[in-house]
Structures are given as C-alpha cells and as structure tokens.
Amino acid sequence: MYFASDNSGPVPAQVLHALAKANEGYAMGYGADAEMAEVTKRLRDIFEAPEATVHLVATGTAANSIALATLSQPFETIFCTPTAHIHEDECNAPEFYTGGAKLTLVPGAPGCDDKMTRQALYATIAAEETRGVHGPQRGPVSLTQVTERGTIYSLDELQALSAVTREFGLPLHLDGARFTNAMVALDCTPAEMTWKAGVDALSFGGTKNGLMGVEAVIFFDPKHAREFELRRKRGGHLFSKHRYLSAQMLAYLRDDLWRDNARKANANCAYLAAGLRQAGASFQHEPQANMIFAALPRATHQRLFEAGAAYHLWDGPLEGDLTEQITARFVCDWAISTVQMDQFLALI
Ligand SMILES: *Cc1c(COP(=O)(O)O)cnc(C)c1O
C-alpha cells in the first residue's frame, strides 16, 4: 500500500532487459554511445522538433538546475510558484548551479498556489528590474507540469503564460518530472505541451514514471546545447558509462512504455480517488493525474499507518485529536495493483 511517491515502485521488466542488453560488449562513454544517438532521434520525432537537442542526467534536480543555469545569468531571478520543486525541494541547487541567481515567487490564485495565473505572472515580472543595476534582473520562468499539487495547466493556460514570458523576452522552462502523466491526461501531443506552447527547455521526466534513474533535458533551440554540455560536465552530471542511461530512455520510448505507464498511473489514481470519495474524503483539487491530496480523520490515518500503508501527511502530525481532518498526499505509480488499493480502501 505504497502511495508515498511515484518513485517507490519497481522498474518495468522491459527497462531491466534493456539494461542487460546494453551490458553486452563495449560502447563509447560520455554520451557517444549508439543508443544515445537513437534516443535523440526518437525524441526529435516524438516532439516533432528536428533541431532539438537532448541531454541525459540521472536526477530531476540536475535536469532542472543545469537547464535553468543555461537559461539564466547569476544576476537574474527565476520566476516560479511557491510550491515549485525548484523552490521547496532542491536544497538550493538552482541557486548553486546558476551561480547565485535567485528565485522570485509568483503567487497563485487563492487555494491554488501551485498554478500561476497570467495576471500574477505579469505583475510579478513587471515588479522586478525596477532598480536598475541594483536589483535582480528578470530571468527565466519555470512552470511545473503536472504541478506539485497534482494539477495540470491546460494548453490555453500554457499559451497565456508563455505569451507573458515572450512579451518580456524571457525563456520558459518546464519541469516535466511528470510530463507524460499530464500529456496523456490532456490527450495532447508532446509538441503541443512544449514548443508549440512557447516552452524553450524541458526537463522530461523518466524516473517517476518507471525508469531507474534518467531524465532528459530537451532544448528546442540548439543554441543552448553547448553551454548545457559544459555545465553538465562541470556540475558532475556527465555520466561516464552513459549507455546505461541511454538504454533506459530508449526502453521508455519503445512500444509506448512511457505513455502506457502514465496512463496506468493516472487510472490507478482515479480508482483510488473514487474509493476515497465513496469513503467520504474531500479533495484539495479534483483528481487530474496521479497525485491527490485528500483529508481523512486522524483516527483513519492511524489505522492505515498501523496496517503498513505508506504516504505523507501534509498538514498535521499523526498524534492528536482523533476526529480532526488531516490532509495527506497520495501518489499512484504505474505498478500499484487494484488488490493493494482495495486492501487500502477496505481499511478506511
Ligand atoms: C521528483 C520531482 C523532481 C525531480 O526530483 P529528483 O529527486 O531530483 O529526481 C522534479 N520536479 C518535480 C515536480 C518532482 O516531483
């Protein structure tokens, strides 16, 4: 009964087989392996972006931080939401890799601080760079899709936000740790959710959707590639035995594994949400992808934890008034079974 995160689950057999296959014989290191050339070709096809450049790293923090460092200067500020992973969950890695760029938080609509509005983004950007050489200069905008609260920007919302970044001449980065979960939920193409919506750089997640540890950074303008490569090496994220990263990504893209896993994860979450709703739980946001925040009485949480369930309480400790409603985060991965979810729901 694992709902702690979508990195708790196993790696699909196809990926392990691909690793075993990649393990036969010899290959050039540092990204010069044949499989990396194939990864680039496939991602260019998938994204309908023949010029795009593709770079693999092993963590999302590295993907986001090195991409943002490439898009910014140390005297600039990066615009993101208060709940952004780059703000709350990367231990200042973006500030470190950028050489000191800061983050400026764009407030969300009330009750929805994980999604920027066009108006708030415009106002926040406009308020920066008003002190000449003395203040931070405007830098990239970074959005997260699926957001850290499990919600999704519609294509219209992405277009509206990118219109603002274009008006100010700023680059747009998308943290897509759960990119495919959003894409299948919106039933759109990869291009529609990225460069067609004004995205310049994408952190294309693999790990949360089944890989052992690979994320791709994709630049839709190849002018950024060289600088990213240098920053990745300097930052210690150029893998020597790189073919084992390539092999995972290739297996992910082969036979639609990436889409299938995301569909499964989203469907699992919808199943869990339906059960929770039946049990009287209320949701912070309507379920959209594979992550929900639901309130249950503390006594229920205690029963679930005692039975071995794993998930994160969000707004209160496990001990206290037994009737108090405590919100928890539940994330479903591709592999969790209905048997496990039924067992969990039966406990509720
Ligand atoms: C998990 C996650 C990442 C990547 O985190 P790592 O632990 O560094 O791999 C990035 N962004 C979001 C929104 C995430 O949920």
XYZ file of C-alpha atoms and ligand atoms in Angstrom:
363
model
C 0.000 0.000 0.000
C 2.573 2.463 -1.242
C 1.336 5.952 -2.039
C 4.337 7.909 -0.756
C 5.630 8.854 -4.193
C 5.823 7.501 -7.693
C 9.474 6.704 -7.113
C 8.604 3.992 -4.559
C 7.602 1.420 -7.142
C 9.553 -1.054 -9.240
C 11.222 -0.642 -12.627
C 9.375 -2.355 -15.522
C 10.902 -5.586 -16.845
C 11.395 -4.030 -20.297
C 13.791 -1.494 -18.799
C 15.762 -4.121 -16.905
C 16.006 -6.222 -20.070
C 17.249 -3.206 -21.979
C 19.925 -2.668 -19.336
C 21.010 -6.297 -19.580
C 21.184 -5.962 -23.363
C 23.188 -2.746 -23.118
C 25.580 -4.622 -20.885
C 26.748 -6.826 -23.748
C 30.102 -5.792 -25.113
C 31.611 -2.339 -25.343
C 30.422 1.163 -26.138
C 31.924 4.626 -26.176
C 31.462 6.630 -22.984
C 30.141 10.094 -22.168
C 27.136 10.030 -24.477
C 28.944 8.870 -27.608
C 27.139 5.503 -27.429
C 24.971 4.414 -30.353
C 21.894 4.214 -28.165
C 22.158 7.909 -27.290
C 22.031 8.782 -30.976
C 18.841 6.727 -31.170
C 17.397 8.454 -28.073
C 17.963 11.847 -29.683
C 16.409 10.712 -32.949
C 13.341 9.284 -31.224
C 12.760 12.308 -29.030
C 13.127 14.631 -32.015
C 10.495 12.582 -33.844
C 8.192 12.393 -30.842
C 8.426 16.134 -30.234
C 8.272 16.999 -33.960
C 11.400 19.040 -33.345
C 14.214 18.034 -35.725
C 16.578 20.656 -34.286
C 16.022 19.857 -30.621
C 18.981 18.747 -28.527
C 18.715 16.008 -25.920
C 20.888 15.553 -22.827
C 20.527 12.882 -20.149
C 21.108 13.254 -16.426
C 20.198 10.969 -13.552
C 18.063 13.224 -11.357
C 15.345 15.779 -11.836
C 17.178 18.223 -9.632
C 20.156 18.115 -12.001
C 17.878 18.438 -15.031
C 16.078 21.489 -13.650
C 19.124 23.196 -12.157
C 21.510 22.771 -15.070
C 18.788 23.701 -17.584
C 17.950 26.846 -15.614
C 21.640 27.706 -15.234
C 21.941 27.517 -19.023
C 18.965 29.845 -19.470
C 19.989 32.456 -16.900
C 22.732 34.706 -15.544
C 23.853 34.851 -11.889
C 22.410 38.364 -11.544
C 18.966 37.286 -12.730
C 15.934 35.902 -10.911
C 13.877 32.848 -11.903
C 10.093 33.074 -11.642
C 8.255 30.087 -10.156
C 5.353 29.269 -7.818
C 5.685 28.979 -4.017
C 5.214 25.208 -4.278
C 7.714 24.688 -7.117
C 10.084 21.751 -6.721
C 12.972 24.091 -7.611
C 11.944 26.270 -4.661
C 10.929 23.758 -1.997
C 12.653 20.503 -2.826
C 16.048 21.018 -4.420
C 18.106 22.274 -1.474
C 19.042 25.480 -3.358
C 20.532 23.512 -6.259
C 19.136 26.000 -8.817
C 20.797 28.859 -6.923
C 24.006 26.796 -6.713
C 24.147 25.757 -10.366
C 23.193 29.188 -11.641
C 25.981 30.699 -9.581
C 23.614 32.681 -7.407
C 20.530 33.573 -9.420
C 17.585 33.929 -7.050
C 14.017 32.705 -7.237
C 11.055 35.072 -7.265
C 7.748 33.528 -6.237
C 4.658 34.177 -8.320
C 1.577 33.893 -6.105
C -1.186 31.619 -7.353
C -4.923 32.161 -7.185
C -6.344 31.672 -3.653
C -6.432 27.963 -2.806
C -4.374 27.168 -5.882
C -0.821 28.259 -5.142
C 0.628 25.588 -7.434
C -0.556 27.275 -10.627
C 0.430 30.704 -11.883
C -2.138 32.940 -13.441
C -1.315 35.172 -16.392
C -2.097 38.256 -14.333
C 0.082 37.267 -11.376
C 2.986 36.330 -13.627
C 2.740 39.624 -15.482
C 2.574 41.668 -12.272
C 5.456 39.790 -10.638
C 7.756 40.124 -13.636
C 6.828 43.789 -14.079
C 7.750 44.494 -10.430
C 11.304 43.178 -10.930
C 14.129 45.037 -12.644
C 12.878 48.397 -11.455
C 16.032 49.350 -9.552
C 18.462 49.479 -12.434
C 21.799 47.875 -11.734
C 20.978 47.481 -8.011
C 18.306 44.795 -8.182
C 17.900 41.358 -9.694
C 17.362 41.265 -13.433
C 14.480 39.327 -14.955
C 15.326 35.740 -15.842
C 13.571 32.548 -16.938
C 10.076 31.483 -15.952
C 9.793 27.891 -14.708
C 6.450 26.048 -14.684
C 5.752 22.521 -13.417
C 3.509 20.128 -15.337
C 1.963 18.055 -13.546
C 2.225 20.595 -10.703
C 3.458 19.677 -7.249
C -0.200 19.576 -6.110
C -1.301 17.181 -8.813
C -2.994 19.745 -11.037
C -2.452 20.383 -14.728
C -2.120 23.540 -16.808
C -4.426 23.393 -19.821
C -2.890 24.165 -23.206
C -4.705 27.527 -23.150
C -3.193 28.333 -19.761
C 0.282 27.413 -21.012
C -0.227 29.621 -24.061
C -1.382 32.534 -21.924
C 1.646 32.239 -19.622
C 4.121 31.894 -22.458
C 2.642 34.996 -24.089
C 3.701 36.882 -20.949
C 7.228 35.464 -20.985
C 7.540 36.364 -24.682
C 6.332 39.891 -24.019
C 9.215 40.316 -21.571
C 11.641 38.377 -23.771
C 12.268 35.708 -21.116
C 12.896 31.992 -21.655
C 10.343 29.434 -20.488
C 11.365 26.220 -18.717
C 9.009 23.338 -17.970
C 9.703 20.967 -15.081
C 8.174 17.811 -16.515
C 9.056 15.272 -13.835
C 5.504 14.026 -14.527
C 5.343 15.299 -18.119
C 3.740 12.164 -19.558
C 1.080 11.964 -16.844
C -0.042 15.454 -17.878
C 0.241 14.727 -21.587
C -1.985 11.659 -21.526
C -4.462 13.432 -19.226
C -4.716 16.348 -21.670
C -4.711 13.943 -24.615
C -2.366 16.268 -26.485
C 0.879 15.808 -28.393
C 4.307 16.385 -26.809
C 4.808 19.328 -29.183
C 1.529 20.971 -28.135
C 2.558 20.899 -24.480
C 6.039 22.286 -25.178
C 7.436 24.302 -28.068
C 4.035 24.944 -29.634
C 3.065 26.446 -26.269
C 6.240 28.528 -26.088
C 8.415 26.233 -23.953
C 12.150 26.663 -24.620
C 13.577 23.978 -22.344
C 12.026 20.847 -20.882
C 13.016 18.564 -18.035
C 11.477 15.379 -19.412
C 10.930 13.001 -16.520
C 11.593 9.284 -16.634
C 12.223 8.203 -13.056
C 8.781 8.989 -11.601
C 7.220 7.107 -14.493
C 9.142 3.844 -14.177
C 12.826 4.334 -15.016
C 15.644 3.521 -12.629
C 17.091 6.997 -12.862
C 17.072 9.083 -16.031
C 15.676 12.457 -17.003
C 16.207 14.124 -20.368
C 16.798 17.822 -20.788
C 15.476 18.967 -24.149
C 16.256 22.341 -25.718
C 14.083 23.304 -28.658
C 16.714 25.817 -29.795
C 20.064 24.061 -30.316
C 21.991 27.236 -29.436
C 21.791 26.181 -25.748
C 23.304 22.717 -26.244
C 26.992 23.534 -25.936
C 26.606 25.570 -22.771
C 24.432 22.894 -21.203
C 27.030 20.224 -22.029
C 29.762 22.267 -20.367
C 27.651 22.990 -17.316
C 26.613 19.343 -17.012
C 30.240 18.215 -17.058
C 31.350 20.929 -14.651
C 28.449 20.048 -12.383
C 29.465 16.401 -12.248
C 26.472 15.055 -14.141
C 28.079 13.805 -17.355
C 27.908 10.049 -16.947
C 30.987 8.092 -17.904
C 29.194 4.768 -18.611
C 26.483 6.752 -20.280
C 24.990 3.890 -22.293
C 23.117 2.705 -19.189
C 21.232 6.000 -19.133
C 20.559 5.853 -22.882
C 19.322 2.261 -22.682
C 16.746 3.152 -20.047
C 15.427 6.110 -22.015
C 15.276 4.087 -25.194
C 13.287 1.327 -23.489
C 10.970 4.003 -22.108
C 10.192 5.357 -25.567
C 9.950 1.948 -27.222
C 6.487 0.388 -27.704
C 4.846 3.351 -25.949
C 6.020 2.259 -22.500
C 6.172 5.904 -21.378
C 2.554 6.563 -22.388
C 1.282 3.225 -21.072
C 2.913 3.724 -17.676
C 1.481 7.213 -17.335
C -1.999 6.042 -18.337
C -1.796 3.256 -15.772
C -0.611 5.592 -13.026
C -3.386 8.093 -13.773
C -6.020 5.344 -13.937
C -4.785 3.912 -10.632
C -5.103 7.326 -9.044
C -8.621 7.774 -10.421
C -9.538 4.397 -8.914
C -8.075 5.338 -5.551
C -9.788 8.726 -5.644
C -13.174 7.172 -6.413
C -12.769 4.869 -3.427
C -11.681 7.690 -1.158
C -14.607 9.815 -2.289
C -17.014 6.987 -1.528
C -15.483 6.831 1.948
C -16.287 10.497 2.418
C -12.870 12.016 1.811
C -12.686 15.556 0.462
C -10.068 16.622 -2.069
C -7.941 19.740 -2.196
C -8.176 19.608 -6.005
C -10.151 17.311 -8.251
C -8.008 14.343 -9.321
C -6.332 15.112 -12.666
C -3.195 12.999 -12.955
C -1.593 10.572 -10.495
C -1.406 12.633 -7.306
C -4.189 13.671 -4.942
C -4.468 15.444 -1.625
C -7.327 14.111 0.473
C -8.491 14.807 4.006
C -9.341 11.944 6.350
C -9.894 11.802 10.113
C -6.715 11.319 12.123
C -8.046 8.024 13.501
C -8.221 6.686 9.944
C -4.625 7.704 9.248
C -3.508 5.955 12.412
C -5.291 2.766 11.346
C -3.764 2.918 7.868
C -0.216 3.506 9.098
C -0.583 0.730 11.646
C -1.565 -1.631 8.818
C 1.578 -0.681 6.905
C 0.345 1.909 4.417
C 2.964 4.398 3.253
C 2.108 8.000 2.329
C 2.797 11.522 3.554
C 0.631 13.503 5.964
C 0.519 17.050 4.698
C -0.924 19.385 7.320
C -0.693 17.767 10.716
C 1.030 15.117 12.833
C -0.192 11.568 13.330
C -0.831 12.162 17.038
C -3.637 14.378 18.340
C -7.425 14.802 18.252
C -8.732 11.618 16.601
C -11.614 13.284 14.794
C -9.593 16.106 13.262
C -9.362 16.029 9.455
C -5.766 15.761 8.255
C -4.833 16.160 4.612
C -2.471 13.606 3.112
C -0.749 13.240 -0.232
C -1.368 10.063 -2.202
C 0.668 9.322 -5.321
C -0.018 6.320 -7.535
C 2.600 4.804 -9.795
C 2.102 2.563 -12.811
C 2.579 -0.654 -10.857
C 0.285 -0.400 -7.847
C -2.422 -3.038 -8.154
C -6.161 -2.815 -7.562
C -5.675 -5.560 -4.962
C -3.381 -3.256 -2.987
C -5.714 -0.312 -3.438
C -8.765 -2.360 -2.416
C -6.917 -3.515 0.676
C -6.171 0.121 1.490
C -9.753 1.265 0.864
C -11.155 -1.591 2.917
C -9.146 -0.345 5.879
C -10.780 3.064 5.514
C 10.520 14.345 -8.248
C 10.462 15.680 -8.891
C 11.612 16.235 -9.487
C 12.957 15.522 -9.538
O 13.455 15.195 -8.318
P 14.799 14.336 -8.094
O 14.557 13.745 -6.748
O 15.929 15.276 -8.121
O 14.894 13.335 -9.178
C 11.493 17.469 -10.100
N 10.323 18.120 -10.128
C 9.205 17.620 -9.571
C 7.937 18.382 -9.664
C 9.246 16.390 -8.921
O 8.139 15.904 -8.364
